[in-house]
mmCIF file of C-alpha atoms and ligand atoms in Angstrom:
data_model
loop_
_atom_site.group_PDB
_atom_site.id
_atom_site.type_symbol
_atom_site.label_atom_id
_atom_site.label_comp_id
_atom_site.label_asym_id
_atom_site.label_seq_id
_atom_site.Cartn_x
_atom_site.Cartn_y
_atom_site.Cartn_z
ATOM 1 C CA MET A 1 0.025 -0.066 -0.010
ATOM 2 C CA THR A 2 1.215 3.509 -0.446
ATOM 3 C CA ALA A 3 -0.752 6.233 1.294
ATOM 4 C CA SER A 4 -2.362 9.117 -0.272
ATOM 5 C CA ILE A 5 -1.792 12.561 1.104
ATOM 6 C CA ILE A 6 -4.110 14.470 3.178
ATOM 7 C CA ASP A 7 -3.503 17.962 2.036
ATOM 8 C CA GLY A 8 -3.816 20.436 4.923
ATOM 9 C CA LYS A 9 -2.771 23.318 3.036
ATOM 10 C CA MET A 10 -5.376 23.059 0.423
ATOM 11 C CA LEU A 11 -8.131 22.295 2.782
ATOM 12 C CA SER A 12 -7.144 25.205 5.123
ATOM 13 C CA ALA A 13 -7.284 27.480 2.100
ATOM 14 C CA GLN A 14 -10.909 26.244 1.513
ATOM 15 C CA ILE A 15 -11.810 26.609 4.952
ATOM 16 C CA ARG A 16 -10.132 30.215 5.086
ATOM 17 C CA ALA A 17 -12.318 31.278 1.982
ATOM 18 C CA GLU A 18 -15.479 30.193 3.926
ATOM 19 C CA ILE A 19 -14.451 32.048 6.929
ATOM 20 C CA ALA A 20 -13.733 35.079 4.898
ATOM 21 C CA LEU A 21 -17.179 35.008 3.468
ATOM 22 C CA GLU A 22 -18.983 34.622 6.972
ATOM 23 C CA THR A 23 -16.638 37.539 8.172
ATOM 24 C CA ALA A 24 -17.740 39.816 5.286
ATOM 25 C CA GLU A 25 -21.294 38.867 6.178
ATOM 26 C CA PHE A 26 -20.912 39.453 9.866
ATOM 27 C CA THR A 27 -19.165 42.853 9.356
ATOM 28 C CA ALA A 28 -21.846 44.077 6.732
ATOM 29 C CA LYS A 29 -24.622 43.031 9.091
ATOM 30 C CA THR A 30 -23.041 44.616 12.523
ATOM 31 C CA GLY A 31 -20.468 46.894 11.322
ATOM 32 C CA VAL A 32 -17.962 45.231 13.555
ATOM 33 C CA THR A 33 -14.568 43.871 12.119
ATOM 34 C CA PRO A 34 -13.308 40.937 14.227
ATOM 35 C CA CYS A 35 -9.971 41.764 15.784
ATOM 36 C CA LEU A 36 -7.266 39.401 17.143
ATOM 37 C CA ALA A 37 -4.615 40.681 19.454
ATOM 38 C CA ALA A 38 -1.293 38.537 19.726
ATOM 39 C CA VAL A 39 1.169 39.144 22.153
ATOM 40 C CA LEU A 40 4.622 37.716 21.391
ATOM 41 C CA VAL A 41 7.037 37.941 24.149
ATOM 42 C CA GLY A 42 10.856 38.284 23.341
ATOM 43 C CA ASP A 43 12.434 37.547 19.830
ATOM 44 C CA ASP A 44 12.286 33.590 19.374
ATOM 45 C CA PRO A 45 12.643 33.292 15.579
ATOM 46 C CA GLY A 46 10.202 30.074 15.413
ATOM 47 C CA SER A 47 7.491 32.178 17.578
ATOM 48 C CA GLN A 48 7.924 35.185 15.219
ATOM 49 C CA VAL A 49 7.188 32.991 12.196
ATOM 50 C CA TYR A 50 4.310 31.240 13.744
ATOM 51 C CA VAL A 51 2.518 34.774 14.632
ATOM 52 C CA ARG A 52 3.313 36.139 11.400
ATOM 53 C CA ASN A 53 1.496 33.269 9.690
ATOM 54 C CA LYS A 54 -1.405 34.148 11.924
ATOM 55 C CA GLN A 55 -1.455 37.527 11.231
ATOM 56 C CA LYS A 56 -1.306 37.178 7.515
ATOM 57 C CA ALA A 57 -4.306 34.687 7.552
ATOM 58 C CA CYS A 58 -6.178 37.113 9.617
ATOM 59 C CA GLU A 59 -5.634 39.894 7.104
ATOM 60 C CA LYS A 60 -6.753 37.789 4.180
ATOM 61 C CA ALA A 61 -9.928 36.769 6.016
ATOM 62 C CA GLY A 62 -11.021 40.319 6.586
ATOM 63 C CA ILE A 63 -10.134 40.007 10.461
ATOM 64 C CA ALA A 64 -8.030 42.691 11.895
ATOM 65 C CA SER A 65 -5.069 41.926 14.016
ATOM 66 C CA GLN A 66 -2.666 43.983 16.448
ATOM 67 C CA LEU A 67 0.531 42.465 17.495
ATOM 68 C CA HIS A 68 2.227 43.309 20.955
ATOM 69 C CA THR A 69 5.865 42.423 21.305
ATOM 70 C CA PRO A 70 6.992 43.129 24.992
ATOM 71 C CA PRO A 71 10.613 42.197 25.610
ATOM 72 C CA ALA A 72 11.848 38.895 26.808
ATOM 73 C CA LYS A 73 12.694 40.412 30.103
ATOM 74 C CA ILE A 74 9.300 41.405 30.935
ATOM 75 C CA SER A 75 7.749 40.526 34.289
ATOM 76 C CA THR A 76 4.862 38.350 34.953
ATOM 77 C CA GLU A 77 3.013 41.494 36.453
ATOM 78 C CA GLU A 78 3.747 43.772 33.434
ATOM 79 C CA LEU A 79 2.483 40.989 31.182
ATOM 80 C CA LEU A 80 -0.754 40.650 33.114
ATOM 81 C CA ALA A 81 -1.170 44.419 32.863
ATOM 82 C CA LEU A 82 -1.084 44.257 28.910
ATOM 83 C CA ILE A 83 -3.465 41.377 28.847
ATOM 84 C CA ASP A 84 -5.808 43.234 31.153
ATOM 85 C CA ARG A 85 -5.771 46.067 28.804
ATOM 86 C CA LEU A 86 -6.559 43.812 25.946
ATOM 87 C CA ASN A 87 -9.527 42.224 28.032
ATOM 88 C CA ARG A 88 -11.130 45.615 28.649
ATOM 89 C CA ASP A 89 -10.501 46.951 24.964
ATOM 90 C CA PRO A 90 -14.035 46.505 23.168
ATOM 91 C CA THR A 91 -12.461 46.569 19.754
ATOM 92 C CA VAL A 92 -10.209 43.535 20.619
ATOM 93 C CA HIS A 93 -12.552 40.167 20.319
ATOM 94 C CA GLY A 94 -9.473 37.355 20.378
ATOM 95 C CA VAL A 95 -6.310 37.506 22.609
ATOM 96 C CA LEU A 96 -3.577 35.189 22.093
ATOM 97 C CA VAL A 97 -0.315 34.782 23.941
ATOM 98 C CA GLN A 98 2.151 32.930 21.764
ATOM 99 C CA LEU A 99 3.804 30.140 23.625
ATOM 100 C CA PRO A 100 6.328 29.273 24.754
ATOM 101 C CA LEU A 101 6.997 32.130 27.149
ATOM 102 C CA PRO A 102 10.521 33.199 28.657
ATOM 103 C CA LYS A 103 10.925 30.819 31.952
ATOM 104 C CA GLN A 104 10.570 33.891 34.459
ATOM 105 C CA ILE A 105 7.007 34.139 33.265
ATOM 106 C CA ASP A 106 4.371 32.345 35.388
ATOM 107 C CA GLU A 107 2.513 30.517 32.152
ATOM 108 C CA ARG A 108 -0.383 29.323 34.134
ATOM 109 C CA GLN A 109 -1.097 32.756 35.568
ATOM 110 C CA VAL A 110 -0.849 34.376 32.170
ATOM 111 C CA LEU A 111 -3.261 32.104 30.522
ATOM 112 C CA GLU A 112 -5.558 32.403 33.289
ATOM 113 C CA ALA A 113 -5.670 36.022 32.892
ATOM 114 C CA VAL A 114 -7.182 35.986 29.301
ATOM 115 C CA ASP A 115 -10.798 36.836 29.469
ATOM 116 C CA PRO A 116 -12.464 33.384 28.715
ATOM 117 C CA ILE A 117 -14.790 34.970 26.194
ATOM 118 C CA LYS A 118 -11.692 36.242 24.170
ATOM 119 C CA ASP A 119 -9.548 33.045 24.712
ATOM 120 C CA VAL A 120 -9.294 31.981 21.158
ATOM 121 C CA ASP A 121 -6.702 29.242 21.888
ATOM 122 C CA ALA A 122 -9.048 27.749 24.436
ATOM 123 C CA PHE A 123 -6.315 27.361 27.211
ATOM 124 C CA HIS A 124 -8.128 29.125 30.009
ATOM 125 C CA PRO A 125 -9.271 26.635 32.609
ATOM 126 C CA GLU A 126 -12.754 27.699 32.188
ATOM 127 C CA ASN A 127 -12.721 26.727 28.562
ATOM 128 C CA VAL A 128 -10.853 23.419 29.169
ATOM 129 C CA GLY A 129 -13.488 22.696 31.584
ATOM 130 C CA ARG A 130 -16.333 23.275 29.352
ATOM 131 C CA LEU A 131 -14.623 21.166 26.611
ATOM 132 C CA VAL A 132 -14.311 18.427 28.940
ATOM 133 C CA GLN A 133 -18.179 18.736 29.880
ATOM 134 C CA GLY A 134 -19.026 18.694 26.297
ATOM 135 C CA ARG A 135 -20.315 22.228 26.049
ATOM 136 C CA PRO A 136 -17.337 24.170 24.539
ATOM 137 C CA ARG A 137 -17.277 27.765 23.482
ATOM 138 C CA PHE A 138 -14.045 27.479 21.500
ATOM 139 C CA LEU A 139 -12.329 24.306 20.551
ATOM 140 C CA PRO A 140 -8.531 24.117 20.737
ATOM 141 C CA CYS A 141 -6.966 24.972 17.444
ATOM 142 C CA THR A 142 -4.741 21.977 16.592
ATOM 143 C CA PRO A 143 -7.207 19.241 17.616
ATOM 144 C CA HIS A 144 -9.988 21.151 15.938
ATOM 145 C CA GLY A 145 -8.126 21.328 12.712
ATOM 146 C CA ILE A 146 -7.461 17.528 12.882
ATOM 147 C CA LEU A 147 -11.091 16.699 13.447
ATOM 148 C CA GLN A 148 -11.949 18.936 10.332
ATOM 149 C CA MET A 149 -9.369 16.996 8.305
ATOM 150 C CA LEU A 150 -10.871 13.809 9.097
ATOM 151 C CA LYS A 151 -14.421 15.034 8.460
ATOM 152 C CA ARG A 152 -13.586 16.400 5.310
ATOM 153 C CA ASN A 153 -11.698 13.638 4.036
ATOM 154 C CA ASP A 154 -14.663 11.418 4.793
ATOM 155 C CA ILE A 155 -12.579 9.561 7.632
ATOM 156 C CA PRO A 156 -15.193 8.592 10.233
ATOM 157 C CA THR A 157 -14.390 8.486 14.023
ATOM 158 C CA ALA A 158 -17.308 6.598 15.407
ATOM 159 C CA GLY A 159 -16.272 3.224 16.468
ATOM 160 C CA ALA A 160 -12.600 3.750 15.201
ATOM 161 C CA ASN A 161 -9.674 2.864 17.289
ATOM 162 C CA VAL A 162 -7.841 5.983 17.603
ATOM 163 C CA VAL A 163 -4.294 6.133 19.158
ATOM 164 C CA VAL A 164 -3.189 9.607 20.430
ATOM 165 C CA VAL A 165 0.680 9.579 20.936
ATOM 166 C CA GLY A 166 1.458 12.313 23.099
ATOM 167 C CA ARG A 167 -0.254 13.767 26.226
ATOM 168 C CA SER A 168 0.229 17.554 26.089
ATOM 169 C CA ASP A 169 -2.274 20.199 27.425
ATOM 170 C CA ILE A 170 -2.373 21.701 23.965
ATOM 171 C CA VAL A 171 -2.808 18.687 21.585
ATOM 172 C CA GLY A 172 -2.742 15.119 22.913
ATOM 173 C CA LYS A 173 -5.180 15.628 25.910
ATOM 174 C CA PRO A 174 -7.600 17.873 24.086
ATOM 175 C CA MET A 175 -7.602 15.569 20.864
ATOM 176 C CA ALA A 176 -8.219 12.457 23.118
ATOM 177 C CA ILE A 177 -11.165 14.180 24.984
ATOM 178 C CA LEU A 178 -12.823 15.318 21.601
ATOM 179 C CA LEU A 179 -12.465 12.049 20.077
ATOM 180 C CA MET A 180 -14.260 10.253 22.760
ATOM 181 C CA GLN A 181 -16.909 12.709 23.128
ATOM 182 C CA ARG A 182 -20.714 11.628 22.148
ATOM 183 C CA GLY A 183 -21.477 12.560 18.509
ATOM 184 C CA GLU A 184 -20.218 14.024 15.482
ATOM 185 C CA GLY A 185 -16.445 13.893 15.250
ATOM 186 C CA GLY A 186 -16.282 11.662 18.482
ATOM 187 C CA ASP A 187 -17.760 8.305 19.422
ATOM 188 C CA ALA A 188 -14.094 6.807 18.879
ATOM 189 C CA THR A 189 -12.447 4.275 20.967
ATOM 190 C CA VAL A 190 -9.306 6.271 22.254
ATOM 191 C CA THR A 191 -6.088 5.251 23.829
ATOM 192 C CA VAL A 192 -3.342 7.739 24.822
ATOM 193 C CA CYS A 193 0.285 6.714 24.770
ATOM 194 C CA HIS A 194 3.245 8.588 26.333
ATOM 195 C CA SER A 195 6.942 8.220 27.413
ATOM 196 C CA ARG A 196 5.985 5.376 29.932
ATOM 197 C CA THR A 197 3.668 3.291 27.711
ATOM 198 C CA ARG A 198 4.691 -0.258 27.461
ATOM 199 C CA ASP A 199 5.129 -1.909 23.938
ATOM 200 C CA LEU A 200 4.351 1.316 22.201
ATOM 201 C CA ALA A 201 4.536 -0.412 18.680
ATOM 202 C CA ALA A 202 2.103 -2.837 19.762
ATOM 203 C CA VAL A 203 -0.491 -0.108 20.893
ATOM 204 C CA THR A 204 0.030 1.943 17.595
ATOM 205 C CA ARG A 205 -0.377 -1.059 15.463
ATOM 206 C CA SER A 206 -3.801 -1.245 16.815
ATOM 207 C CA ALA A 207 -4.769 2.077 15.383
ATOM 208 C CA ASP A 208 -7.361 2.772 12.561
ATOM 209 C CA ILE A 209 -6.226 6.444 12.958
ATOM 210 C CA LEU A 210 -3.061 7.220 14.582
ATOM 211 C CA ILE A 211 -2.233 10.911 15.832
ATOM 212 C CA VAL A 212 1.272 11.721 16.819
ATOM 213 C CA ALA A 213 2.154 14.860 18.912
ATOM 214 C CA ILE A 214 5.388 14.276 20.766
ATOM 215 C CA GLY A 215 8.085 16.487 19.116
ATOM 216 C CA ARG A 216 10.543 13.818 18.098
ATOM 217 C CA PRO A 217 11.774 13.912 14.525
ATOM 218 C CA ARG A 218 10.708 10.853 12.582
ATOM 219 C CA PHE A 219 9.868 8.860 15.817
ATOM 220 C CA VAL A 220 7.179 6.802 14.289
ATOM 221 C CA THR A 221 8.244 4.274 11.852
ATOM 222 C CA ALA A 222 6.505 1.970 9.453
ATOM 223 C CA GLU A 223 6.780 -1.066 11.616
ATOM 224 C CA MET A 224 4.458 0.997 14.320
ATOM 225 C CA VAL A 225 1.622 1.368 11.870
ATOM 226 C CA LYS A 226 -1.163 -1.093 10.991
ATOM 227 C CA PRO A 227 -1.441 -1.413 6.894
ATOM 228 C CA GLY A 228 -4.107 1.072 5.607
ATOM 229 C CA ALA A 229 -4.154 3.271 8.703
ATOM 230 C CA VAL A 230 -4.787 7.071 8.615
ATOM 231 C CA VAL A 231 -1.663 8.798 9.976
ATOM 232 C CA ILE A 232 -1.701 12.330 11.422
ATOM 233 C CA ASP A 233 1.633 13.776 12.088
ATOM 234 C CA VAL A 234 1.268 17.058 14.444
ATOM 235 C CA GLY A 235 5.257 17.207 14.752
ATOM 236 C CA MET A 236 7.160 20.328 13.714
ATOM 237 C CA ASN A 237 10.830 19.574 14.621
ATOM 238 C CA ARG A 238 13.651 21.611 13.228
ATOM 239 C CA THR A 239 16.521 19.282 12.157
ATOM 240 C CA PRO A 240 19.975 19.683 10.641
ATOM 241 C CA ASP A 241 18.320 18.634 7.278
ATOM 242 C CA GLY A 242 15.202 20.958 7.786
ATOM 243 C CA LEU A 243 11.833 20.638 9.059
ATOM 244 C CA ALA A 244 10.817 17.263 10.169
ATOM 245 C CA GLY A 245 7.307 15.545 11.615
ATOM 246 C CA ASP A 246 7.224 12.965 14.505
ATOM 247 C CA VAL A 247 6.575 10.478 11.680
ATOM 248 C CA ASP A 248 9.059 9.017 9.390
ATOM 249 C CA PHE A 249 7.072 9.975 6.398
ATOM 250 C CA GLN A 250 9.140 8.158 3.842
ATOM 251 C CA GLY A 251 8.805 4.722 5.591
ATOM 252 C CA VAL A 252 5.274 5.164 6.781
ATOM 253 C CA GLN A 253 4.091 6.244 3.534
ATOM 254 C CA GLN A 254 4.477 2.641 2.293
ATOM 255 C CA VAL A 255 2.002 1.095 4.698
ATOM 256 C CA ALA A 256 -0.384 3.803 5.519
ATOM 257 C CA GLY A 257 -3.745 4.386 3.967
ATOM 258 C CA ARG A 258 -3.648 8.135 4.334
ATOM 259 C CA ILE A 259 -0.943 10.510 5.759
ATOM 260 C CA THR A 260 -0.400 14.214 6.403
ATOM 261 C CA PRO A 261 2.765 15.831 5.346
ATOM 262 C CA VAL A 262 5.019 18.180 7.237
ATOM 263 C CA PRO A 263 5.014 20.986 6.159
ATOM 264 C CA GLY A 264 1.458 21.500 4.727
ATOM 265 C CA GLY A 265 -0.516 19.048 6.932
ATOM 266 C CA VAL A 266 -1.910 19.895 10.360
ATOM 267 C CA GLY A 267 -0.028 23.303 10.636
ATOM 268 C CA PRO A 268 -2.135 25.273 8.090
ATOM 269 C CA MET A 269 -5.136 23.741 9.634
ATOM 270 C CA THR A 270 -4.359 25.183 13.214
ATOM 271 C CA ILE A 271 -4.304 28.616 11.670
ATOM 272 C CA ALA A 272 -7.761 28.209 9.804
ATOM 273 C CA MET A 273 -9.275 27.272 13.162
ATOM 274 C CA LEU A 274 -7.661 30.120 15.092
ATOM 275 C CA LEU A 275 -9.591 32.379 12.573
ATOM 276 C CA HIS A 276 -12.820 30.397 13.115
ATOM 277 C CA ASN A 277 -12.422 30.908 16.709
ATOM 278 C CA THR A 278 -11.632 34.833 16.273
ATOM 279 C CA LEU A 279 -14.947 35.164 14.286
ATOM 280 C CA THR A 280 -16.893 33.182 17.089
ATOM 281 C CA ALA A 281 -15.421 35.385 19.697
ATOM 282 C CA ALA A 282 -16.582 38.550 17.735
ATOM 283 C CA ARG A 283 -20.160 37.070 17.384
ATOM 284 C CA LEU A 284 -20.081 36.343 21.363
ATOM 285 C CA GLN A 285 -19.092 39.805 21.921
ATOM 286 C CA THR A 286 -21.536 41.532 19.553
ATOM 287 C CA SER A 287 -25.173 42.087 20.459
HETATM 288 C C1 BQF B 1 2.713 24.379 7.349
HETATM 289 C C2 BQF B 1 3.526 25.752 16.840
HETATM 290 C C3 BQF B 1 4.967 23.952 18.044
HETATM 291 C C4 BQF B 1 5.211 24.932 19.114
HETATM 292 C C5 BQF B 1 4.479 26.078 19.116
HETATM 293 C C6 BQF B 1 1.663 26.400 8.622
HETATM 294 C C7 BQF B 1 2.095 26.710 11.063
HETATM 295 C C8 BQF B 1 2.824 25.734 10.983
HETATM 296 C C9 BQF B 1 3.172 25.044 9.863
HETATM 297 C C10 BQF B 1 1.864 27.494 12.236
HETATM 298 C C11 BQF B 1 2.672 25.993 15.813
HETATM 299 C C12 BQF B 1 2.635 25.007 14.662
HETATM 300 C C13 BQF B 1 2.105 27.230 15.920
HETATM 301 C C14 BQF B 1 2.560 25.286 8.773
HETATM 302 C C15 BQF B 1 1.448 27.730 14.664
HETATM 303 C C16 BQF B 1 1.431 25.498 13.444
HETATM 304 O O1 BQF B 1 2.591 24.980 6.569
HETATM 305 O O2 BQF B 1 2.968 23.359 7.575
HETATM 306 C C17 BQF B 1 1.247 27.010 9.848
HETATM 307 O O3 BQF B 1 1.994 28.604 12.160
HETATM 308 N N1 BQF B 1 1.570 26.817 13.485
HETATM 309 C C18 BQF B 1 2.156 28.058 16.898
HETATM 310 O O4 BQF B 1 1.703 28.996 16.993
HETATM 311 O O5 BQF B 1 2.859 27.599 17.976
HETATM 312 C C19 BQF B 1 3.784 26.459 17.924
HETATM 313 C C20 BQF B 1 4.304 24.349 16.992
#
């Protein structure tokens, strides 16, 4: 078997076009332009690229954006003051704090400071709690992007054995919760694997859908994949020979049924879902 590619770049362009239409309609009806404020602390080049991707995507969808770039040495208190100002600004609908933050900053305190109604990353504990209870306001961007990839490629989750490798708060944990939820995009039988999992390959080989988010370049190899499986690679690893996913694409492509590339897979979908959440935030804040 040689896997067909799930094209996240093309799909995200389609979704962004849909969002641009909805945004234009919303703005025509209300006179309000949705606005995303991004906070980028310090000058990490990777984070700069990600924030620029987000701002470019906003602009193309008719969503306004602001960029706030405090220096790396900012204190937690000063950063909280900036977030408070954005929370109180009625022209700002979404607030996003680019991660990772410098180590002197209390990340938990910062994410809790974002007004839950403006929390387009869905990292605030109120939004995490709502997600777990099955009454979400915003879905976290990367897991939501993956669900859209599955849905729009006619890959059903109901009854599927899905294995999630990685248990981060940003991808693995919310991904597993969404997949196990009752109803559309859910109803899967979900297994979560991590660094302490015994006989990982035996578990991953049971997956109809294998989702990998661990941050180790080319970690998942062909022997770990069931023939015909759908493989979703969330990895974004800078290596001496360029960008690599968490999946050994060359090898796994020979056994999988469908596979996402890196770049051009999950990454662009994450950005599209951020725009979706920003439009949702503007709707929630506009009578
Ligand atoms: C693509 C991210 C790790 C840690 C923090 C398009 C993005 C990436 C790739 C992007 C990511 C990864 C983002 C592609 C945002 C996804 O064409 O393949 C877009 O901008 N992402 C982030 O904000 O923080 C991260 C990965």
